[in-house]
Short mmCIF file of C-alpha atoms in Angstrom, two decimals:
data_model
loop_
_atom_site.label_atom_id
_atom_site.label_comp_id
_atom_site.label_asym_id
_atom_site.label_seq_id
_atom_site.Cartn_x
_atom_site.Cartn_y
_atom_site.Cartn_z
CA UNK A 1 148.92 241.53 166.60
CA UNK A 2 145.54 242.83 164.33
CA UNK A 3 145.53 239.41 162.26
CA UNK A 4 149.18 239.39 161.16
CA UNK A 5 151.73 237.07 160.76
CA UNK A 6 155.11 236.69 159.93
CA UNK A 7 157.43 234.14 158.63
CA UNK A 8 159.74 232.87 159.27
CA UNK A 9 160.04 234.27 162.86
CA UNK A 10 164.11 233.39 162.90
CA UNK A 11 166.54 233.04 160.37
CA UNK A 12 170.30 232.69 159.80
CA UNK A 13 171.38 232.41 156.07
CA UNK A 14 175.09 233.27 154.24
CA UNK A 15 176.06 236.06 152.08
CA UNK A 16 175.05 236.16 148.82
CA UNK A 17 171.85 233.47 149.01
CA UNK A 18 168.28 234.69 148.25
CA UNK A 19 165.81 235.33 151.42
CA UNK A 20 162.38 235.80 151.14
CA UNK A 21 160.20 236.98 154.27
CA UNK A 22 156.49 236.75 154.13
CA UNK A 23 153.64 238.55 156.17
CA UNK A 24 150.28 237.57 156.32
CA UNK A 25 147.51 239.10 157.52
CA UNK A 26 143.97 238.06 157.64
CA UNK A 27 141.72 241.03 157.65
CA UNK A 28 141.44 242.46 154.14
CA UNK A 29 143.60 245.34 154.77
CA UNK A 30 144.60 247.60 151.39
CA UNK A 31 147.79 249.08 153.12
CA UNK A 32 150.83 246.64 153.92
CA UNK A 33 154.66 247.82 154.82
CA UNK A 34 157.90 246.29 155.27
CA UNK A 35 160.45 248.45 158.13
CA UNK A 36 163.60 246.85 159.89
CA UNK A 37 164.59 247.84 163.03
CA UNK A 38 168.33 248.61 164.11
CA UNK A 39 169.31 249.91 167.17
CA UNK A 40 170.14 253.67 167.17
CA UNK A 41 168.11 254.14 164.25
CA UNK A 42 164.16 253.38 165.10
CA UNK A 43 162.58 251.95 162.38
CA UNK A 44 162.90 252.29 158.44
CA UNK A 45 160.80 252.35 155.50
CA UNK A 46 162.03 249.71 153.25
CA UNK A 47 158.91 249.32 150.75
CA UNK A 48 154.97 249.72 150.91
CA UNK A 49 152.03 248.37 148.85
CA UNK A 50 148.67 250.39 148.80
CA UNK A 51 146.92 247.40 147.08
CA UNK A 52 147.92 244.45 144.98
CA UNK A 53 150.54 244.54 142.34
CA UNK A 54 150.88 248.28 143.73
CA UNK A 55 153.87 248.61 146.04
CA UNK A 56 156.69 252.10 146.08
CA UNK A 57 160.15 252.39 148.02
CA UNK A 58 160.68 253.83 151.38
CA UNK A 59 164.00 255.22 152.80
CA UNK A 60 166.02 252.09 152.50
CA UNK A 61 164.72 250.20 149.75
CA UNK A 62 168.28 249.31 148.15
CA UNK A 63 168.69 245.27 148.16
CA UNK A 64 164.96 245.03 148.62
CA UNK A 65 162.13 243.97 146.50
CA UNK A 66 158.35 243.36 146.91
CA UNK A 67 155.56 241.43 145.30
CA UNK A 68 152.16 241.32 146.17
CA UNK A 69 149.97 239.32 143.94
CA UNK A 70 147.04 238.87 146.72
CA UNK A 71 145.46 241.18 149.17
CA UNK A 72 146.82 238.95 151.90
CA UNK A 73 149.78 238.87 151.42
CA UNK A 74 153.17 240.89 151.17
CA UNK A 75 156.78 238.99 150.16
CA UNK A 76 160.22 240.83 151.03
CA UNK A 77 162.77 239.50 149.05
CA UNK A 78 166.89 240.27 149.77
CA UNK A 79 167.97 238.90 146.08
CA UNK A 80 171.33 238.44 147.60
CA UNK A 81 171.78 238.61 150.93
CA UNK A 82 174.37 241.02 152.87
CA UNK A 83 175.98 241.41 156.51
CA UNK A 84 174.23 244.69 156.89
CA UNK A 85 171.06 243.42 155.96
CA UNK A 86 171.37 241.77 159.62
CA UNK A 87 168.03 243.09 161.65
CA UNK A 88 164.84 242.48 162.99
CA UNK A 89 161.96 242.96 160.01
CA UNK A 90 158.85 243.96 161.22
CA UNK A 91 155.76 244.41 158.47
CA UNK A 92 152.71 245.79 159.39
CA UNK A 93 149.54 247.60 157.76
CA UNK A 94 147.62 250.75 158.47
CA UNK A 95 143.79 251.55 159.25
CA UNK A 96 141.62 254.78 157.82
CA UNK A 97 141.52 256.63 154.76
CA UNK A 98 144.10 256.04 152.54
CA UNK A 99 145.91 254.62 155.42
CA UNK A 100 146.54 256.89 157.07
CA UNK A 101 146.10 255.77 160.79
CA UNK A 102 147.74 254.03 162.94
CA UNK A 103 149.71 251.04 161.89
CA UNK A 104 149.54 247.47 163.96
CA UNK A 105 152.24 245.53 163.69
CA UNK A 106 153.56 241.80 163.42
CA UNK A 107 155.53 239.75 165.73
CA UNK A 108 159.02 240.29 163.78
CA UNK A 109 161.50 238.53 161.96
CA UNK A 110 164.98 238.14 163.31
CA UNK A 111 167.20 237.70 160.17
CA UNK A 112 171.25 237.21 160.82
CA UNK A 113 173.47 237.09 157.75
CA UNK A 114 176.61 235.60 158.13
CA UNK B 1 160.58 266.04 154.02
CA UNK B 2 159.35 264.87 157.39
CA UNK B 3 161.10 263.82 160.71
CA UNK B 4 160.88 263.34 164.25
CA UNK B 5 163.49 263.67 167.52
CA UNK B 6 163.19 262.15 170.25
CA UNK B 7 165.59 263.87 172.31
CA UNK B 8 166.52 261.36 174.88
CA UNK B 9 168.03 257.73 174.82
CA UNK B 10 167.00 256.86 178.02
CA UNK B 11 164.14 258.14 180.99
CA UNK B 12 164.74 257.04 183.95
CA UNK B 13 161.65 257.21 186.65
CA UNK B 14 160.88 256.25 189.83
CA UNK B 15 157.53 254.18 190.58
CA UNK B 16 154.86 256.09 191.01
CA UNK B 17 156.21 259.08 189.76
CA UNK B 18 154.92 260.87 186.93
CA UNK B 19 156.38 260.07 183.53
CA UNK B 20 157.34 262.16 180.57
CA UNK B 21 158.80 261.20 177.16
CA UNK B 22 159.25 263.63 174.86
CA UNK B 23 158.85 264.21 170.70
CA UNK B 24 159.32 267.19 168.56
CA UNK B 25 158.38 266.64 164.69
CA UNK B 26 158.71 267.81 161.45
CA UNK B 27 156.38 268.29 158.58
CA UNK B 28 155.33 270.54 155.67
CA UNK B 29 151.54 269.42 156.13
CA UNK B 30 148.94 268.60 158.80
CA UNK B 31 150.88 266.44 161.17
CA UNK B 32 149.34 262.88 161.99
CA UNK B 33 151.00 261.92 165.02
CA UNK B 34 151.60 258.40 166.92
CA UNK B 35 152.79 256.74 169.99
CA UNK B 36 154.14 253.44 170.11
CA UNK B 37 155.37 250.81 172.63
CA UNK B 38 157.83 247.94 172.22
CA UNK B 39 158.41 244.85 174.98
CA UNK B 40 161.15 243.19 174.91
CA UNK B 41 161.21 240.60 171.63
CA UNK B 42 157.85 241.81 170.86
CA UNK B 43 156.51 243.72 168.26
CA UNK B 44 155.31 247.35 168.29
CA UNK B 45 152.06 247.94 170.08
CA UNK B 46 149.89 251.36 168.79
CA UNK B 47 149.20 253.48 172.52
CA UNK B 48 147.81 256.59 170.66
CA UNK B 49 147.27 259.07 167.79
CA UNK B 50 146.49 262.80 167.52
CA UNK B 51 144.55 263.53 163.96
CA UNK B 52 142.51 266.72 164.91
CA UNK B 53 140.10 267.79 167.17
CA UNK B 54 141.29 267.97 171.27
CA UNK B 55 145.43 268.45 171.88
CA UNK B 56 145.46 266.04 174.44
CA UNK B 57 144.55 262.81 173.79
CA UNK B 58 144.35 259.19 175.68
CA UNK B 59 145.67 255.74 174.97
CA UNK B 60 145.98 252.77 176.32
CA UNK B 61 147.59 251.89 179.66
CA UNK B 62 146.68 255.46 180.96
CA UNK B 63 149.24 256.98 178.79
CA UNK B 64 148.09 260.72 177.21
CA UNK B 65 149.71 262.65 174.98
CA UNK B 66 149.35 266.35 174.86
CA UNK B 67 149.60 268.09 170.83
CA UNK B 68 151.75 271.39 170.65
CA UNK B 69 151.69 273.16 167.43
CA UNK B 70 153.75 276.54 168.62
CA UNK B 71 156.26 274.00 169.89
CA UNK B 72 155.78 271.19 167.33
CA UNK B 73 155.91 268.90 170.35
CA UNK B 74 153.97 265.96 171.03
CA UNK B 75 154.91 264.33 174.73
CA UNK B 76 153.69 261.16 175.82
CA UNK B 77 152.91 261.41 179.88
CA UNK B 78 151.58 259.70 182.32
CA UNK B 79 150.54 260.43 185.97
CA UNK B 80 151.90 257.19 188.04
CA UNK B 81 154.30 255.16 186.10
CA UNK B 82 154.08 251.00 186.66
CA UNK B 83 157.46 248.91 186.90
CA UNK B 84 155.41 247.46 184.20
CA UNK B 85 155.43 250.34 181.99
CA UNK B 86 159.11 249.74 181.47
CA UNK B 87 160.00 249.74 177.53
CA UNK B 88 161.20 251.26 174.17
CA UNK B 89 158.86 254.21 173.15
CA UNK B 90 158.46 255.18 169.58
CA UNK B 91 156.77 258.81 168.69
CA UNK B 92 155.94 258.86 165.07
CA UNK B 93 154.60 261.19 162.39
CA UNK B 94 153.15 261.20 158.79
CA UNK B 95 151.94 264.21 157.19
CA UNK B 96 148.47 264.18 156.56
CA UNK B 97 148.33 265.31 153.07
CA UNK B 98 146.40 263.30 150.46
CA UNK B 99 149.31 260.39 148.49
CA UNK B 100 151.18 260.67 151.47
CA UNK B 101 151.99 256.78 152.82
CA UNK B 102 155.07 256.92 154.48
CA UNK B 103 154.95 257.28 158.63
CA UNK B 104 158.48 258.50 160.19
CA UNK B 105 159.52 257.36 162.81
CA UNK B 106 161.71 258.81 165.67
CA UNK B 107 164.75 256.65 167.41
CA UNK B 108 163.09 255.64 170.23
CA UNK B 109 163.56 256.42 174.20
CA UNK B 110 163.85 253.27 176.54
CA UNK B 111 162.22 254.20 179.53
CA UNK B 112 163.07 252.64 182.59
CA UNK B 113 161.13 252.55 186.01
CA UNK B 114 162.44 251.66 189.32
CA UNK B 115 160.74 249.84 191.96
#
């Protein structure tokens, strides 16, 4: 999984508490994003960061926020968690100029709000 | 604004048999295009890119791809499918414009191939 990890890897928490998700990754890489994945709808943009304390929305960045203070690492935050915030988080980060390669992805995180 | 189809749910194949999985895309720009694989509870695994150069490329796993412009198409095939090659396929596209970050991706196709 290119160096990166995610945590947790499973989650169930209520509506309405804070969640943060955190990825890791361990080769330096400028370019780090945040996507869920729902069935019938591939996966989605929620934020990206193109270097520390730099991060932007993506298609479905409502409920979201970011931080990166360190190179390494990349924290989603759901400020207060929803039911349709259930789904699998995936983050991952890109190779080549300006990022623009391929991406390699981490393992996941299975969230479930109840 | 950029997009991609993929135009079935499902592909069915027998072993052996060739495969085909099909993408059409969208964007103003040069298209960067991807192929992806996904196992069941397992992350998404990079199988190949077209940038420039050669319309068909190769991947991993024997999979190629073969770039389109007229038909702003960009199938994955193989030659022999594997029982093994059985999972969700994502085609993906970013357009390769300078500032642009964001890659698109399309809905997926679960391919399925019987013994």
């Amino acid at each position: 999984d290119a160096g990166i990890t995610q945590s947790p890897r499973h989650k169930v928490t209520e509506t309405g508490t804070p969640v943060t998700l955190r990825c890791h990754q361990t080769e330096n890489h400028r370019y780090m994003y945040w996507y869920r994945q729902d069935p019938g709808h591939g996966l989605r943009l929620i934020h990206y960061s193109y270097g520390v304390k730099d991060t932007d929305k993506g298609e479905v960045s409502d409920g979201y926020s970011v931080s990166r203070s360190k190179t390494e690492d990349f924290l989603l935050t759901l400020e207060s968690a929803t039911s349709s915030q259930t789904s699998v988080y995936f983050c991952a980060i890109s190779e080549g100029p300006e990022g623009a390669y391929e991406q390699y992805f981490g393992p996941g995180t299975r969230l479930t709000v109840t | 604004a950029q997009s991609v189809a993929q135009p079935e749910d499902q592909v069915n194949v027998a072993e052996g048999n060739p495969l085909t999985v099909k993408c059409t895309y969208s964007v103003s720009g040069n298209p960067y295009l991807f192929w992806y694989v996904q196992y069941p509870n397992r992350g998404l695994q990079f199988l190949l890119k077209y940038i420039t150069g050669d319309n068909l490329v190769k991947g991993s796993y024997g999979f190629e791809a073969e770039f389109n412009k007229s038909q702003t198409s960009f199938h994955l095939k193989k030659p022999s499918a594997l029982v093994s090659d059985s999972a969700l396929y994502f085609c993906a596209v970013r357009d390769g414009g300078a500032g642009s970050y964001q890659l698109t991706f399309g809905k997926g196709t679960k391919l399925s191939v019987i013994p």
